[in-house]
Amino acid sequence: MRQLMGQLAPMEEEEGQDDYGEYITFNRLKTSMKELDKEHWQTFLKLSSKIHVLSISSFFLHPDSVELVKELVATYGGPLFPNLRRFEIYGDLDVRPMVPLGLVPGLTSVELDGMDSFSGDDAFEEIFPQVAEKCKAIRALDIVTECAQSGPLFDVFPDLRTLSYRLGAFSAESWSSLAKCRNLRQLELSSVSLEEVGKESLAGGLEFSSLKELRMFGMERQAALVLLGDTGMPQLQRLRLERIAFTEEEEKDLTARLNARCPDLRRIQFI
């Protein structure tokens, strides 16, 4: 990202403070709209159009420079990354101003990581809705967050194929929304903060029609029994259940029920 933006204009480092008063180093573009014409911008877009995977983490473009880039897109055309397919967002509050630059309709894979509760920020609550609104073609989501305040809904991504969701809040509504993702094939839920789930919490007749692989790690036992016992998974082939405190009798009962309902099931692992 630093090298690319340096092709648009020279940059200078500038010390500043984030929303928590912590000092960080911003990168400011040493230019303005008056100095950049359409020809220069179109030349720059030829470079940015070659980028298919973008990662933002420790590079912090100054908010004023982010606004300048947005103005260039609005004035001379864009988007900034027309052929971007995978967007990796590492960090929390400090990366938020740059996130809209990478949210293009053609994105098929997004990773959100490093959004934890250490700083008490709400980066996930701000970034996830932007992804949901602007990137409907997402096929793969990888999310690690401790600051999700409620279980996200995933059916805004109709072509979702794989989902890994770790540490964040999860709910019966989150689970039900996944049943609407008709192409979902791989699902991992790890150490999620799960709201209390009972049979009455789930809509009747839930079915993950295309799911082939499911991994649950560190989930509350009763919630796992409800989710697995009351959801159809006709194409499930592999199930891995780790650090869930089932009794021996519950393991036997669950195995029998799943084998009866999942004709393609090859292996169940209780670890």
mmCIF file of C-alpha atoms in Angstrom:
data_model
loop_
_atom_site.group_PDB
_atom_site.id
_atom_site.type_symbol
_atom_site.label_atom_id
_atom_site.label_comp_id
_atom_site.label_asym_id
_atom_site.label_seq_id
_atom_site.Cartn_x
_atom_site.Cartn_y
_atom_site.Cartn_z
ATOM 1 C CA MET A 1 0.000 0.000 0.000
ATOM 2 C CA ARG A 2 2.811 2.401 0.875
ATOM 3 C CA GLN A 3 4.618 1.719 -2.394
ATOM 4 C CA LEU A 4 1.449 2.107 -4.435
ATOM 5 C CA MET A 5 0.365 5.399 -2.871
ATOM 6 C CA GLY A 6 3.890 6.688 -3.389
ATOM 7 C CA GLN A 7 3.232 6.394 -7.130
ATOM 8 C CA LEU A 8 0.371 8.863 -6.808
ATOM 9 C CA ALA A 9 2.377 11.531 -4.981
ATOM 10 C CA PRO A 10 5.316 11.930 -2.588
ATOM 11 C CA MET A 11 4.462 11.170 1.038
ATOM 12 C CA GLU A 12 5.639 12.469 4.350
ATOM 13 C CA GLU A 13 5.267 10.977 7.805
ATOM 14 C CA GLU A 14 3.325 12.916 10.373
ATOM 15 C CA GLU A 15 2.895 12.135 14.039
ATOM 16 C CA GLY A 16 -0.666 12.202 15.286
ATOM 17 C CA GLN A 17 -3.050 10.757 17.844
ATOM 18 C CA ASP A 18 -5.762 8.180 17.412
ATOM 19 C CA ASP A 19 -9.184 8.309 19.077
ATOM 20 C CA TYR A 20 -7.680 6.986 22.308
ATOM 21 C CA GLY A 21 -4.895 9.532 22.484
ATOM 22 C CA GLU A 22 -2.223 7.053 21.418
ATOM 23 C CA TYR A 23 0.504 8.426 19.146
ATOM 24 C CA ILE A 24 0.739 6.870 15.691
ATOM 25 C CA THR A 25 2.544 7.738 12.471
ATOM 26 C CA PHE A 26 0.321 8.833 9.594
ATOM 27 C CA ASN A 27 1.391 8.995 5.955
ATOM 28 C CA ARG A 28 0.268 12.181 4.254
ATOM 29 C CA LEU A 29 0.212 12.673 0.471
ATOM 30 C CA LYS A 30 2.130 15.850 -0.374
ATOM 31 C CA THR A 31 -0.246 17.013 -3.080
ATOM 32 C CA SER A 32 -3.718 18.466 -3.683
ATOM 33 C CA MET A 33 -6.529 18.342 -6.229
ATOM 34 C CA LYS A 34 -5.064 21.374 -7.979
ATOM 35 C CA GLU A 35 -1.818 19.513 -8.612
ATOM 36 C CA LEU A 36 -3.358 16.273 -9.918
ATOM 37 C CA ASP A 37 -5.084 16.209 -13.297
ATOM 38 C CA LYS A 38 -7.186 13.494 -14.889
ATOM 39 C CA GLU A 39 -4.304 12.155 -16.987
ATOM 40 C CA HIS A 40 -2.130 11.626 -13.900
ATOM 41 C CA TRP A 41 -5.020 9.912 -12.089
ATOM 42 C CA GLN A 42 -5.779 7.591 -15.019
ATOM 43 C CA THR A 43 -2.113 6.600 -15.170
ATOM 44 C CA PHE A 44 -2.223 5.795 -11.469
ATOM 45 C CA LEU A 45 -5.388 3.695 -11.929
ATOM 46 C CA LYS A 46 -3.543 1.532 -14.465
ATOM 47 C CA LEU A 47 -1.220 0.559 -11.618
ATOM 48 C CA SER A 48 -3.912 0.070 -8.994
ATOM 49 C CA SER A 49 -6.009 -2.040 -11.398
ATOM 50 C CA LYS A 50 -3.274 -4.706 -11.294
ATOM 51 C CA ILE A 51 -3.857 -5.317 -7.588
ATOM 52 C CA HIS A 52 -6.027 -8.340 -6.794
ATOM 53 C CA VAL A 53 -5.151 -8.789 -3.097
ATOM 54 C CA LEU A 54 -4.870 -5.855 -0.698
ATOM 55 C CA SER A 55 -3.823 -5.918 2.956
ATOM 56 C CA ILE A 56 -3.982 -2.954 5.314
ATOM 57 C CA SER A 57 -2.491 -3.147 8.789
ATOM 58 C CA SER A 58 0.361 -0.940 9.972
ATOM 59 C CA PHE A 59 0.163 1.568 7.116
ATOM 60 C CA PHE A 60 -2.010 4.506 8.160
ATOM 61 C CA LEU A 61 -2.920 6.963 5.430
ATOM 62 C CA HIS A 62 -3.731 10.352 6.910
ATOM 63 C CA PRO A 63 -7.512 10.997 6.988
ATOM 64 C CA ASP A 64 -7.022 14.134 4.874
ATOM 65 C CA SER A 65 -5.240 12.042 2.245
ATOM 66 C CA VAL A 66 -8.043 9.462 2.335
ATOM 67 C CA GLU A 67 -10.515 12.255 1.593
ATOM 68 C CA LEU A 68 -8.291 13.461 -1.245
ATOM 69 C CA VAL A 69 -8.329 9.998 -2.833
ATOM 70 C CA LYS A 70 -12.122 9.837 -2.477
ATOM 71 C CA GLU A 71 -12.381 13.234 -4.191
ATOM 72 C CA LEU A 72 -10.169 12.020 -7.035
ATOM 73 C CA VAL A 73 -12.399 8.962 -7.509
ATOM 74 C CA ALA A 74 -15.534 11.136 -7.509
ATOM 75 C CA THR A 75 -14.036 13.677 -9.921
ATOM 76 C CA TYR A 76 -12.000 11.600 -12.365
ATOM 77 C CA GLY A 77 -13.518 8.118 -11.975
ATOM 78 C CA GLY A 78 -12.726 4.892 -10.190
ATOM 79 C CA PRO A 79 -12.948 2.803 -8.100
ATOM 80 C CA LEU A 80 -9.409 2.884 -6.770
ATOM 81 C CA PHE A 81 -9.033 -0.923 -6.983
ATOM 82 C CA PRO A 82 -11.366 -2.042 -9.795
ATOM 83 C CA ASN A 83 -10.006 -5.610 -9.942
ATOM 84 C CA LEU A 84 -9.592 -6.265 -6.221
ATOM 85 C CA ARG A 85 -10.772 -9.732 -5.221
ATOM 86 C CA ARG A 86 -9.429 -10.224 -1.676
ATOM 87 C CA PHE A 87 -9.263 -7.556 1.052
ATOM 88 C CA GLU A 88 -7.396 -8.250 4.321
ATOM 89 C CA ILE A 89 -8.115 -5.777 7.101
ATOM 90 C CA TYR A 90 -5.888 -6.078 10.160
ATOM 91 C CA GLY A 91 -6.261 -3.666 13.030
ATOM 92 C CA ASP A 92 -8.939 -1.639 14.704
ATOM 93 C CA LEU A 93 -9.810 2.039 14.873
ATOM 94 C CA ASP A 94 -6.764 3.349 13.045
ATOM 95 C CA VAL A 95 -7.491 1.499 9.786
ATOM 96 C CA ARG A 96 -11.143 2.543 9.555
ATOM 97 C CA PRO A 97 -10.653 5.625 7.334
ATOM 98 C CA MET A 98 -8.943 3.497 4.658
ATOM 99 C CA VAL A 99 -11.475 0.641 4.572
ATOM 100 C CA PRO A 100 -13.918 2.235 2.056
ATOM 101 C CA LEU A 101 -11.094 2.484 -0.492
ATOM 102 C CA GLY A 102 -11.013 -1.307 -0.833
ATOM 103 C CA LEU A 103 -14.728 -2.063 -0.733
ATOM 104 C CA VAL A 104 -15.551 -2.720 -4.377
ATOM 105 C CA PRO A 105 -18.437 -4.762 -5.816
ATOM 106 C CA GLY A 106 -16.097 -7.408 -7.266
ATOM 107 C CA LEU A 107 -14.656 -8.487 -3.905
ATOM 108 C CA THR A 108 -15.068 -12.213 -3.306
ATOM 109 C CA SER A 109 -12.979 -12.665 -0.125
ATOM 110 C CA VAL A 110 -12.642 -10.555 3.026
ATOM 111 C CA GLU A 111 -10.615 -11.136 6.180
ATOM 112 C CA LEU A 112 -11.247 -9.037 9.307
ATOM 113 C CA ASP A 113 -8.674 -9.650 12.020
ATOM 114 C CA GLY A 114 -7.111 -7.937 15.002
ATOM 115 C CA MET A 115 -10.368 -6.340 16.130
ATOM 116 C CA ASP A 116 -10.241 -7.303 19.786
ATOM 117 C CA SER A 117 -11.511 -5.959 23.063
ATOM 118 C CA PHE A 118 -8.103 -4.789 24.304
ATOM 119 C CA SER A 119 -8.749 -1.187 23.350
ATOM 120 C CA GLY A 120 -12.504 -1.385 23.824
ATOM 121 C CA ASP A 121 -13.098 -0.152 20.275
ATOM 122 C CA ASP A 122 -16.045 -0.864 18.033
ATOM 123 C CA ALA A 123 -14.176 -1.281 14.742
ATOM 124 C CA PHE A 124 -16.045 -4.466 13.793
ATOM 125 C CA GLU A 125 -19.439 -2.866 14.416
ATOM 126 C CA GLU A 126 -18.459 -0.090 12.017
ATOM 127 C CA ILE A 127 -16.635 -2.073 9.333
ATOM 128 C CA PHE A 128 -18.852 -5.160 8.939
ATOM 129 C CA PRO A 129 -21.974 -3.196 7.893
ATOM 130 C CA GLN A 130 -19.906 -1.417 5.222
ATOM 131 C CA VAL A 131 -18.760 -4.762 3.820
ATOM 132 C CA ALA A 132 -22.331 -6.074 3.928
ATOM 133 C CA GLU A 133 -23.690 -3.035 2.102
ATOM 134 C CA LYS A 134 -21.121 -2.719 -0.669
ATOM 135 C CA CYS A 135 -19.802 -6.230 -1.344
ATOM 136 C CA LYS A 136 -22.628 -8.622 -2.161
ATOM 137 C CA ALA A 137 -20.422 -11.022 -4.164
ATOM 138 C CA ILE A 138 -18.458 -12.242 -1.113
ATOM 139 C CA ARG A 139 -17.759 -15.993 -1.225
ATOM 140 C CA ALA A 140 -15.281 -16.296 1.663
ATOM 141 C CA LEU A 141 -15.322 -14.559 5.047
ATOM 142 C CA ASP A 142 -12.694 -14.937 7.770
ATOM 143 C CA ILE A 143 -13.515 -12.944 10.907
ATOM 144 C CA VAL A 144 -11.637 -12.696 14.199
ATOM 145 C CA THR A 145 -13.155 -10.186 16.599
ATOM 146 C CA GLU A 146 -13.901 -9.805 20.288
ATOM 147 C CA CYS A 147 -15.796 -6.566 19.894
ATOM 148 C CA ALA A 148 -18.878 -7.755 17.984
ATOM 149 C CA GLN A 149 -21.684 -6.632 20.262
ATOM 150 C CA SER A 150 -24.344 -8.860 18.738
ATOM 151 C CA GLY A 151 -24.452 -11.854 16.452
ATOM 152 C CA PRO A 152 -23.974 -10.683 12.840
ATOM 153 C CA LEU A 153 -26.355 -11.748 10.093
ATOM 154 C CA PHE A 154 -24.690 -13.395 7.122
ATOM 155 C CA ASP A 155 -27.523 -13.800 4.630
ATOM 156 C CA VAL A 156 -26.582 -10.411 3.135
ATOM 157 C CA PHE A 157 -23.960 -12.470 1.265
ATOM 158 C CA PRO A 158 -26.108 -14.768 -0.917
ATOM 159 C CA ASP A 159 -23.104 -16.471 -2.558
ATOM 160 C CA LEU A 160 -21.152 -17.147 0.662
ATOM 161 C CA ARG A 161 -19.216 -20.437 0.324
ATOM 162 C CA THR A 162 -16.884 -20.496 3.358
ATOM 163 C CA LEU A 163 -17.087 -18.778 6.739
ATOM 164 C CA SER A 164 -14.683 -18.805 9.661
ATOM 165 C CA TYR A 165 -15.965 -16.802 12.635
ATOM 166 C CA ARG A 166 -13.943 -16.643 15.847
ATOM 167 C CA LEU A 167 -14.333 -15.030 19.269
ATOM 168 C CA GLY A 168 -17.241 -12.695 18.464
ATOM 169 C CA ALA A 169 -20.842 -12.677 19.633
ATOM 170 C CA PHE A 170 -23.134 -15.220 17.962
ATOM 171 C CA SER A 171 -26.865 -15.840 18.209
ATOM 172 C CA ALA A 172 -29.715 -18.049 17.054
ATOM 173 C CA GLU A 173 -30.438 -15.375 14.447
ATOM 174 C CA SER A 174 -26.849 -15.635 13.204
ATOM 175 C CA TRP A 175 -27.257 -19.403 12.797
ATOM 176 C CA SER A 176 -30.615 -19.022 11.061
ATOM 177 C CA SER A 177 -29.158 -16.459 8.666
ATOM 178 C CA LEU A 178 -26.538 -19.000 7.565
ATOM 179 C CA ALA A 179 -29.310 -21.374 6.483
ATOM 180 C CA LYS A 180 -30.255 -18.749 3.889
ATOM 181 C CA CYS A 181 -26.765 -18.919 2.384
ATOM 182 C CA ARG A 182 -27.643 -21.724 -0.010
ATOM 183 C CA ASN A 183 -24.081 -22.131 -1.286
ATOM 184 C CA LEU A 184 -22.360 -22.359 2.114
ATOM 185 C CA ARG A 185 -20.004 -25.355 2.037
ATOM 186 C CA GLN A 186 -17.528 -24.837 4.903
ATOM 187 C CA LEU A 187 -18.268 -23.373 8.329
ATOM 188 C CA GLU A 188 -16.047 -22.859 11.368
ATOM 189 C CA LEU A 189 -17.277 -21.397 14.663
ATOM 190 C CA SER A 190 -14.524 -21.019 17.246
ATOM 191 C CA SER A 191 -14.834 -19.736 20.825
ATOM 192 C CA VAL A 192 -17.828 -17.601 19.929
ATOM 193 C CA SER A 193 -19.737 -15.743 22.613
ATOM 194 C CA LEU A 194 -23.033 -17.516 22.155
ATOM 195 C CA GLU A 195 -26.278 -16.165 23.505
ATOM 196 C CA GLU A 196 -28.528 -18.676 25.238
ATOM 197 C CA VAL A 197 -30.049 -20.918 22.585
ATOM 198 C CA GLY A 198 -33.050 -23.166 23.093
ATOM 199 C CA LYS A 199 -35.189 -25.117 20.677
ATOM 200 C CA GLU A 200 -37.723 -22.303 20.717
ATOM 201 C CA SER A 201 -34.989 -19.898 19.540
ATOM 202 C CA LEU A 202 -34.665 -21.522 16.121
ATOM 203 C CA ALA A 203 -37.099 -21.314 13.275
ATOM 204 C CA GLY A 204 -38.520 -24.681 12.326
ATOM 205 C CA GLY A 205 -37.221 -26.525 9.288
ATOM 206 C CA LEU A 206 -33.743 -24.986 9.191
ATOM 207 C CA GLU A 207 -31.503 -26.651 6.629
ATOM 208 C CA PHE A 208 -27.933 -26.005 5.515
ATOM 209 C CA SER A 209 -28.540 -27.425 2.080
ATOM 210 C CA SER A 210 -24.956 -27.320 0.735
ATOM 211 C CA LEU A 211 -22.829 -27.573 3.891
ATOM 212 C CA LYS A 212 -20.125 -30.253 3.619
ATOM 213 C CA GLU A 213 -17.678 -29.372 6.446
ATOM 214 C CA LEU A 214 -18.474 -28.052 9.919
ATOM 215 C CA ARG A 215 -16.092 -27.337 12.803
ATOM 216 C CA MET A 216 -17.194 -26.112 16.229
ATOM 217 C CA PHE A 217 -14.600 -25.218 18.848
ATOM 218 C CA GLY A 218 -15.132 -24.206 22.464
ATOM 219 C CA MET A 219 -18.931 -23.906 22.254
ATOM 220 C CA GLU A 220 -21.322 -24.252 25.177
ATOM 221 C CA ARG A 221 -22.531 -27.858 25.237
ATOM 222 C CA GLN A 222 -26.288 -27.324 25.323
ATOM 223 C CA ALA A 223 -26.201 -24.726 22.576
ATOM 224 C CA ALA A 224 -24.205 -27.079 20.345
ATOM 225 C CA LEU A 225 -26.745 -29.866 20.938
ATOM 226 C CA VAL A 226 -29.621 -27.586 19.938
ATOM 227 C CA LEU A 227 -27.926 -26.213 16.825
ATOM 228 C CA LEU A 228 -26.792 -29.624 15.592
ATOM 229 C CA GLY A 229 -29.899 -31.520 16.619
ATOM 230 C CA ASP A 230 -32.438 -29.194 15.028
ATOM 231 C CA THR A 231 -30.785 -28.270 11.735
ATOM 232 C CA GLY A 232 -30.854 -30.353 8.584
ATOM 233 C CA MET A 233 -27.492 -30.872 6.849
ATOM 234 C CA PRO A 234 -28.172 -33.362 4.047
ATOM 235 C CA GLN A 235 -24.758 -32.999 2.374
ATOM 236 C CA LEU A 236 -22.577 -32.881 5.500
ATOM 237 C CA GLN A 237 -19.454 -35.041 5.110
ATOM 238 C CA ARG A 238 -17.105 -33.994 7.924
ATOM 239 C CA LEU A 239 -17.909 -32.777 11.435
ATOM 240 C CA ARG A 240 -15.268 -31.775 13.980
ATOM 241 C CA LEU A 241 -16.335 -30.890 17.544
ATOM 242 C CA GLU A 242 -13.507 -29.638 19.774
ATOM 243 C CA ARG A 243 -13.513 -28.683 23.446
ATOM 244 C CA ILE A 244 -17.261 -29.128 23.863
ATOM 245 C CA ALA A 245 -18.095 -30.926 27.108
ATOM 246 C CA PHE A 246 -20.502 -33.582 25.813
ATOM 247 C CA THR A 247 -21.190 -36.565 28.007
ATOM 248 C CA GLU A 248 -20.465 -39.999 26.562
ATOM 249 C CA GLU A 249 -24.183 -40.632 26.217
ATOM 250 C CA GLU A 250 -24.701 -37.331 24.376
ATOM 251 C CA GLU A 251 -21.904 -38.176 21.963
ATOM 252 C CA LYS A 252 -23.503 -41.536 21.160
ATOM 253 C CA ASP A 253 -26.967 -40.038 20.750
ATOM 254 C CA LEU A 254 -25.734 -37.167 18.582
ATOM 255 C CA THR A 255 -23.715 -39.545 16.413
ATOM 256 C CA ALA A 256 -26.746 -41.772 15.832
ATOM 257 C CA ARG A 257 -29.015 -38.837 14.981
ATOM 258 C CA LEU A 258 -26.537 -37.265 12.586
ATOM 259 C CA ASN A 259 -25.762 -40.538 10.830
ATOM 260 C CA ALA A 260 -29.482 -41.056 10.290
ATOM 261 C CA ARG A 261 -30.032 -37.550 8.905
ATOM 262 C CA CYS A 262 -26.762 -37.016 6.994
ATOM 263 C CA PRO A 263 -26.332 -39.831 4.455
ATOM 264 C CA ASP A 264 -22.989 -38.470 3.183
ATOM 265 C CA LEU A 265 -21.440 -38.088 6.645
ATOM 266 C CA ARG A 266 -18.037 -39.806 6.615
ATOM 267 C CA ARG A 267 -16.533 -38.783 9.912
ATOM 268 C CA ILE A 268 -17.439 -37.207 13.252
ATOM 269 C CA GLN A 269 -14.562 -36.178 15.505
ATOM 270 C CA PHE A 270 -15.064 -35.425 19.197
ATOM 271 C CA ILE A 271 -11.842 -33.861 20.441
#
